[in-house]
Structure formats: C-alpha cells, structure tokens
JSON list of C-alpha atoms in Angstrom, two decimals:
[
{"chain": "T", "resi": 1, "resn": "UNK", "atom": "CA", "xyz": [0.00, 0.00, 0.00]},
{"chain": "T", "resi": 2, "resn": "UNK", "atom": "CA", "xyz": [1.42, 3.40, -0.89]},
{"chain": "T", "resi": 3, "resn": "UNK", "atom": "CA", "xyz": [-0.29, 5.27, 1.97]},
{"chain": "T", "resi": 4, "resn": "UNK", "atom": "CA", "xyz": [2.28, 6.28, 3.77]},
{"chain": "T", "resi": 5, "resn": "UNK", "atom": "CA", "xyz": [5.07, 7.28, 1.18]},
{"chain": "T", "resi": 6, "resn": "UNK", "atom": "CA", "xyz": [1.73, 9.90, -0.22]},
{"chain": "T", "resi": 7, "resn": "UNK", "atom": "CA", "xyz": [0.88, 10.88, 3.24]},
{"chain": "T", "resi": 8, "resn": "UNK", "atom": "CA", "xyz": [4.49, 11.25, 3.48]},
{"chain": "T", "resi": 9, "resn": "UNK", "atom": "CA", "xyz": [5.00, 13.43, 0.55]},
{"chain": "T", "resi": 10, "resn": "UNK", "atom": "CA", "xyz": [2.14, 15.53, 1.21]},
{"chain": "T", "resi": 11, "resn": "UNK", "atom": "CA", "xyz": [3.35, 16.57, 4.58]},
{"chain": "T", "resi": 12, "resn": "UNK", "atom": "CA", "xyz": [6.79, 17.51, 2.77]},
{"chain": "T", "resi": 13, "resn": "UNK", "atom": "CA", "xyz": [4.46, 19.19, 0.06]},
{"chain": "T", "resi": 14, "resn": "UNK", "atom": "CA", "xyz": [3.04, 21.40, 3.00]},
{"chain": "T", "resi": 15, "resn": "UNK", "atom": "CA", "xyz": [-0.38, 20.42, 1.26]},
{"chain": "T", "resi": 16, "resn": "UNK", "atom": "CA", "xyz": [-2.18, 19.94, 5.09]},
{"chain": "T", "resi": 17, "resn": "UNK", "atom": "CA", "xyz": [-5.78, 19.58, 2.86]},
{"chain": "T", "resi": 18, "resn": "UNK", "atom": "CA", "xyz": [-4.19, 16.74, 0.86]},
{"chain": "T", "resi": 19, "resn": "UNK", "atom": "CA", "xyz": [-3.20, 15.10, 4.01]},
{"chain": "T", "resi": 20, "resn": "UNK", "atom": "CA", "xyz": [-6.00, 15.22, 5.99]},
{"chain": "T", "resi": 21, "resn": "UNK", "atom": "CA", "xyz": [-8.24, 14.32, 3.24]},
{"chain": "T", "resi": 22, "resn": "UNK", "atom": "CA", "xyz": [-6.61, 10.87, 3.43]},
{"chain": "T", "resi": 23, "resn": "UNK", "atom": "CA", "xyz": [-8.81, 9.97, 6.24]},
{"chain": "T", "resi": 24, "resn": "UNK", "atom": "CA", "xyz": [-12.68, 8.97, 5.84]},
{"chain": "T", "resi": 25, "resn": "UNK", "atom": "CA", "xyz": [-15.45, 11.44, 6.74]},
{"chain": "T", "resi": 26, "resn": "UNK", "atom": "CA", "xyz": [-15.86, 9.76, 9.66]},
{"chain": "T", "resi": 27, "resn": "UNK", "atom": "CA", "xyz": [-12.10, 8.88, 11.15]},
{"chain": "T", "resi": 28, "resn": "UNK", "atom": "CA", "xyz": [-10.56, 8.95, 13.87]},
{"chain": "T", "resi": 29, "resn": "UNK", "atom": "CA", "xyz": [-7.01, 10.52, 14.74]},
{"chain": "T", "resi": 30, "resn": "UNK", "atom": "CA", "xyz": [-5.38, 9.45, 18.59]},
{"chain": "T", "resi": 31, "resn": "UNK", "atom": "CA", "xyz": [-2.39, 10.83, 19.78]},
{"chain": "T", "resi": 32, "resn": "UNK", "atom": "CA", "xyz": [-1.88, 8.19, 23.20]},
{"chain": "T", "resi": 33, "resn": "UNK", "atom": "CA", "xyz": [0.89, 10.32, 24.57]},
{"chain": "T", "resi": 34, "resn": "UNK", "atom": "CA", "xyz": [-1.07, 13.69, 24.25]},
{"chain": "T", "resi": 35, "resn": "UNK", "atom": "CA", "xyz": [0.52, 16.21, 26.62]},
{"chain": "T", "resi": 36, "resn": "UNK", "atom": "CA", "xyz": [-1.64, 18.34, 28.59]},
{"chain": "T", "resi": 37, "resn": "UNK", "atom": "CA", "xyz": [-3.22, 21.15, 26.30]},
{"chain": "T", "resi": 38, "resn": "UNK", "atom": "CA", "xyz": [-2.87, 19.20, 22.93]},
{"chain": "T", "resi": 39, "resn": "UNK", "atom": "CA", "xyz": [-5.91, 16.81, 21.91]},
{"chain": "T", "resi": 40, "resn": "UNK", "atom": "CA", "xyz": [-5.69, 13.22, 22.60]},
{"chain": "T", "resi": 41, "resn": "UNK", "atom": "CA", "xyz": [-8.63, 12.43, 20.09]},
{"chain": "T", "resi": 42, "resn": "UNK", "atom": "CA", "xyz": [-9.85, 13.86, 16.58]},
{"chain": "T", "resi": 43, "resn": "UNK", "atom": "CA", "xyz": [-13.41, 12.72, 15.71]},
{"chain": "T", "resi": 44, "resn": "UNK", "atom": "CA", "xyz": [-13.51, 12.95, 11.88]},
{"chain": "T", "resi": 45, "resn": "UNK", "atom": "CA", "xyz": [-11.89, 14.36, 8.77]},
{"chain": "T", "resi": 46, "resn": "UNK", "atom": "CA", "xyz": [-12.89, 18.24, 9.52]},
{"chain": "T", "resi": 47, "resn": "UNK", "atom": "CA", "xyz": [-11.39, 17.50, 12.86]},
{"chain": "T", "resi": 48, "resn": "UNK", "atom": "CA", "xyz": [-8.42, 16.36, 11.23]},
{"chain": "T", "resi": 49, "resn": "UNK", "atom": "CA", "xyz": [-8.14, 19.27, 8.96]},
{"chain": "T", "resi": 50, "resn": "UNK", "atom": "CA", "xyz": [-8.41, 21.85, 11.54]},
{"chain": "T", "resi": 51, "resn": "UNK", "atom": "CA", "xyz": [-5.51, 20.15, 13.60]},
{"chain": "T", "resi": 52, "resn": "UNK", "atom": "CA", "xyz": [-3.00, 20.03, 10.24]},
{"chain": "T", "resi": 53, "resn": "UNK", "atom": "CA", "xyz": [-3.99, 23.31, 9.10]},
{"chain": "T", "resi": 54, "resn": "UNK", "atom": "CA", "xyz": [-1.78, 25.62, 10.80]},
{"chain": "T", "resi": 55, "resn": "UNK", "atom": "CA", "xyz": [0.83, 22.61, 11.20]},
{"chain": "T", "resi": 56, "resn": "UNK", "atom": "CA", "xyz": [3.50, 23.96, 8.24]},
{"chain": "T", "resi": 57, "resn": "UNK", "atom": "CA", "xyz": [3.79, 27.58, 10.89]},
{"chain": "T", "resi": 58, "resn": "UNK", "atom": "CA", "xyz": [5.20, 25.41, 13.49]},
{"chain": "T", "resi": 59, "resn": "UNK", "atom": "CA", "xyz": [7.63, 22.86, 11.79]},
{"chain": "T", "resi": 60, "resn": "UNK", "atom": "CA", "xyz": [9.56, 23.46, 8.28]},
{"chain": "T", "resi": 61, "resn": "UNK", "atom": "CA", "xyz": [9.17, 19.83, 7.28]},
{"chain": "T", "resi": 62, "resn": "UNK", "atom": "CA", "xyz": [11.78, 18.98, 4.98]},
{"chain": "T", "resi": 63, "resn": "UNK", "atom": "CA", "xyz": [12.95, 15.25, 4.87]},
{"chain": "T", "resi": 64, "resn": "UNK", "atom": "CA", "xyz": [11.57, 11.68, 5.94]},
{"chain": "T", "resi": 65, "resn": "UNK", "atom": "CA", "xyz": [14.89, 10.02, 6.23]},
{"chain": "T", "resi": 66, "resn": "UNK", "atom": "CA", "xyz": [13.84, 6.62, 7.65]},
{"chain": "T", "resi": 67, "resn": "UNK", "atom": "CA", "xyz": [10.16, 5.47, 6.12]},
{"chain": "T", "resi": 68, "resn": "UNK", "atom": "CA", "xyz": [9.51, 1.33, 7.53]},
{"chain": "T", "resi": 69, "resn": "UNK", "atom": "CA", "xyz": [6.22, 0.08, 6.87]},
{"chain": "T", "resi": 70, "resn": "UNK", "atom": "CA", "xyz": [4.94, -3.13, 8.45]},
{"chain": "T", "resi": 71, "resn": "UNK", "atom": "CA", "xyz": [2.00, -5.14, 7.35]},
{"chain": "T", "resi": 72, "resn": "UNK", "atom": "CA", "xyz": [-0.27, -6.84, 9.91]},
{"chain": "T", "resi": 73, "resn": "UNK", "atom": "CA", "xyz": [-1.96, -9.92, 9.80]},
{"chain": "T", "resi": 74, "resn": "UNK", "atom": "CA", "xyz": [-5.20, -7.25, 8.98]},
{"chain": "T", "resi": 75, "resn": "UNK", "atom": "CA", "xyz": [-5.20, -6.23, 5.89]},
{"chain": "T", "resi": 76, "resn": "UNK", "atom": "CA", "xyz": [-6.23, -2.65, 6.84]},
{"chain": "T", "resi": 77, "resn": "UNK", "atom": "CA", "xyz": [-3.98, -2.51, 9.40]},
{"chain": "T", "resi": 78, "resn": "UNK", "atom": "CA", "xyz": [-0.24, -1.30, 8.95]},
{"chain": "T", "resi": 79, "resn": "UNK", "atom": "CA", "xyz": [2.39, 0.36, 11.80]},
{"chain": "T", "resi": 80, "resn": "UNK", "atom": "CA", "xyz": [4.56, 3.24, 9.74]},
{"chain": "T", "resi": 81, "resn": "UNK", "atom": "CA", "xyz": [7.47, 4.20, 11.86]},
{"chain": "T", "resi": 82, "resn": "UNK", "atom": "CA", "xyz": [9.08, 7.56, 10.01]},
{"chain": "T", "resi": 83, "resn": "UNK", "atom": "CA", "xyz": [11.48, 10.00, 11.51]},
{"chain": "T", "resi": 84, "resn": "UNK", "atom": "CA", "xyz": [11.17, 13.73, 10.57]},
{"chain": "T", "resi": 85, "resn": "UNK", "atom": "CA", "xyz": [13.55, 16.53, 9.88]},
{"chain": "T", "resi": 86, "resn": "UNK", "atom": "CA", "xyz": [13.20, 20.27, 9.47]},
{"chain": "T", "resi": 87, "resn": "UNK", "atom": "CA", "xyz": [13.09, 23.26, 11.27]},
{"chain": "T", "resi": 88, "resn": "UNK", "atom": "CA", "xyz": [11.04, 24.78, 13.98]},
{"chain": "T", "resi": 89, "resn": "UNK", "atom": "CA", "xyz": [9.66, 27.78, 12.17]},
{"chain": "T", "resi": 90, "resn": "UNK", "atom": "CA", "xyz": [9.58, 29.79, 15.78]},
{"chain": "T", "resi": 91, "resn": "UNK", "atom": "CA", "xyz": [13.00, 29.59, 16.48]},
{"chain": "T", "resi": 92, "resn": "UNK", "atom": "CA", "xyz": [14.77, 28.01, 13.69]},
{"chain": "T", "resi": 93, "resn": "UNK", "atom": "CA", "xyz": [15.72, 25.31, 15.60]},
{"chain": "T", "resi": 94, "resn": "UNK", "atom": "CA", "xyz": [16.62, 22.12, 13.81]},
{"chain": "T", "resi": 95, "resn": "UNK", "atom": "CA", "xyz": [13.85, 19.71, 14.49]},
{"chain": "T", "resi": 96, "resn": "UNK", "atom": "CA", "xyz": [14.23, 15.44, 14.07]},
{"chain": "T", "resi": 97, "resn": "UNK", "atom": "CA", "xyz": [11.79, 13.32, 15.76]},
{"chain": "T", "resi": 98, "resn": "UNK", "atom": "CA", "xyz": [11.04, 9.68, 15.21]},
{"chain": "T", "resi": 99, "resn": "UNK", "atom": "CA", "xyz": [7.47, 8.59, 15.37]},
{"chain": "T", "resi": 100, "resn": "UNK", "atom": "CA", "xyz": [5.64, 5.19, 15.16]},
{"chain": "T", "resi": 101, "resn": "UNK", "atom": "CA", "xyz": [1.96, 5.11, 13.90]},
{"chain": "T", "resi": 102, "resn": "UNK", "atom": "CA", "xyz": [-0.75, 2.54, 13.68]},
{"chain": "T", "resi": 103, "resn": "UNK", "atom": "CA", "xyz": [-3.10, 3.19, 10.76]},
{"chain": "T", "resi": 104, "resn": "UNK", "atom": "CA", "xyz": [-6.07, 1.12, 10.04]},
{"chain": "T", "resi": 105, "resn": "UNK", "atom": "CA", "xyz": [-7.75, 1.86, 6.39]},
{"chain": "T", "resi": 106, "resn": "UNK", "atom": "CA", "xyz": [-11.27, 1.07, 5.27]},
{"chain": "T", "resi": 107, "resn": "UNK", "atom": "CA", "xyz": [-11.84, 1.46, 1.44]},
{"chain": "T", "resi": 108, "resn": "UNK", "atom": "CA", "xyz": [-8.38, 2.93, 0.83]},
{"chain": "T", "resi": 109, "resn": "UNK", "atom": "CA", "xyz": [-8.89, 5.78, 3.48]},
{"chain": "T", "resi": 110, "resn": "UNK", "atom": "CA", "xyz": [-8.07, 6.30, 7.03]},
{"chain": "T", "resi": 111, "resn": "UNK", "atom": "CA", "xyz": [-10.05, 5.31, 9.90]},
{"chain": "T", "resi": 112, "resn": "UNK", "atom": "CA", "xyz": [-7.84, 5.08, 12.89]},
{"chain": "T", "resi": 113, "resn": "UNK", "atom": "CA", "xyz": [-4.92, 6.56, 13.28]},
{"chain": "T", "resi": 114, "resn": "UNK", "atom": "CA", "xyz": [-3.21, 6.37, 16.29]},
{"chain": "T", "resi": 115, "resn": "UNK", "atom": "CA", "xyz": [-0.16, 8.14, 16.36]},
{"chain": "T", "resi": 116, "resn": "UNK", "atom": "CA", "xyz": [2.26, 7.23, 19.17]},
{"chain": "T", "resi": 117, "resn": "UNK", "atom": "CA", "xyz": [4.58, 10.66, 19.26]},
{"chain": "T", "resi": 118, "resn": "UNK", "atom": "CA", "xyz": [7.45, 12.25, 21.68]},
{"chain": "T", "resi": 119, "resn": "UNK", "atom": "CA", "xyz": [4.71, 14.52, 23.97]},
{"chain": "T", "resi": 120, "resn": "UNK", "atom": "CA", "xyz": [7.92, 16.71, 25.26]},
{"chain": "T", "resi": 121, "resn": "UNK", "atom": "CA", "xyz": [8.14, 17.84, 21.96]},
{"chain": "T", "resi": 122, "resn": "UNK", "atom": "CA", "xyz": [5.48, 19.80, 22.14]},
{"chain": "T", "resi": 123, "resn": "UNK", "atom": "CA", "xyz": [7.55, 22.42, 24.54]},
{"chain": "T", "resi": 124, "resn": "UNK", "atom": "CA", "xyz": [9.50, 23.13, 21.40]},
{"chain": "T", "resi": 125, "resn": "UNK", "atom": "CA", "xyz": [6.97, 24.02, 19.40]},
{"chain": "T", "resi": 126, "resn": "UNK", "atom": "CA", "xyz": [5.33, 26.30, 22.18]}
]
C-alpha cells in the first residue's frame, strides 16, 4: 500500500488539505501520549483538517529520512514508523523526531490513526 510514502509526501508538500483528506469522513485521529493542552482524540476528517492546518507555521518539514512500513496480519492494518527533519519555524531550531503510527484503512482511506509521538516535543513548538 502506498499510503504512507503519499501521506508522506504531502506533509513535505506542505499540502495539510491533501493530508488530511486521506482519512474517511468519519475517522478517527489518537495521539496516546497527548501532553496536557494538545488533543488526545480527533473525531472525523474536519477534525483532522483543523488540527494540520496551521501545522506547516510550526515545523519546516523537509525530509523523511527513515520510512519502515509493516504489514499486519489485517489487511487494513499497517504500523509506519518515520522519523522527521526540518526546522522549527519559531525559532529556527533544527527539528528530528522519530514517530511510530498505527493506521487502520477502510476502502483505501483512514479510519484510525493512532499516532504514538514524543509529547515533550510539544515544549519546542510552544
């Protein structure tokens, strides 16, 4: 499945609509790890798109140097683990985080994500 390598690309596109138009009307984006302040749960692809929207202001983006996909004995289910690289547009901080997801697709869309990501990161991006 070539879900993640387009999610991927979008994200380094900066094209936030793109991305979250990946998920169904109706899924579902967890962050487990959520730190206080940031939402643990997304109900639905507006939902979605209002979290990415502004996401390209905080971090510049600019490489996926390590992309692993594994497939599950689901067929809709896949874990992506992909590390990021960029810039924090705030303070032009260079920015690398590594982060492991577990997506679960129903007609080629997304409609679970749970994304499993470095919560003291978000003090950075404050």
């Amino acid at each position: 499945m070539d879900l993640i390598p387009r999610a991927l690309q979008l994200l380094l596109d900066k094209d936030m609509i793109g991305f979250a138009g990946l998920w169904a009307e109706d899924g579902v984006a967890e962050f487990p790890f959520a730190p206080p302040g940031w939402p643990a749960r997304l109900e639905g692809r507006a939902a979605v798109e209002d979290y990415v929207r502004d996401y390209p202001k905080m971090l510049d983006i600019q490489s996926f140097p390590k992309q692993v996909v594994h497939e599950s004995t689901d067929p809709d289910v896949l874990i992506a683990e992909f590390d990021a690289e960029g810039v924090v547009v705030a303070t032009g901080k260079p920015y690398r985080t590594s982060y492991i997801a577990v997506i679960t697709t129903r007609d080629g869309e997304i409609v679970s994500y749970r994304d499993y990501w470095n919560p003291l990161l978000a003090q950075e991006l404050a």
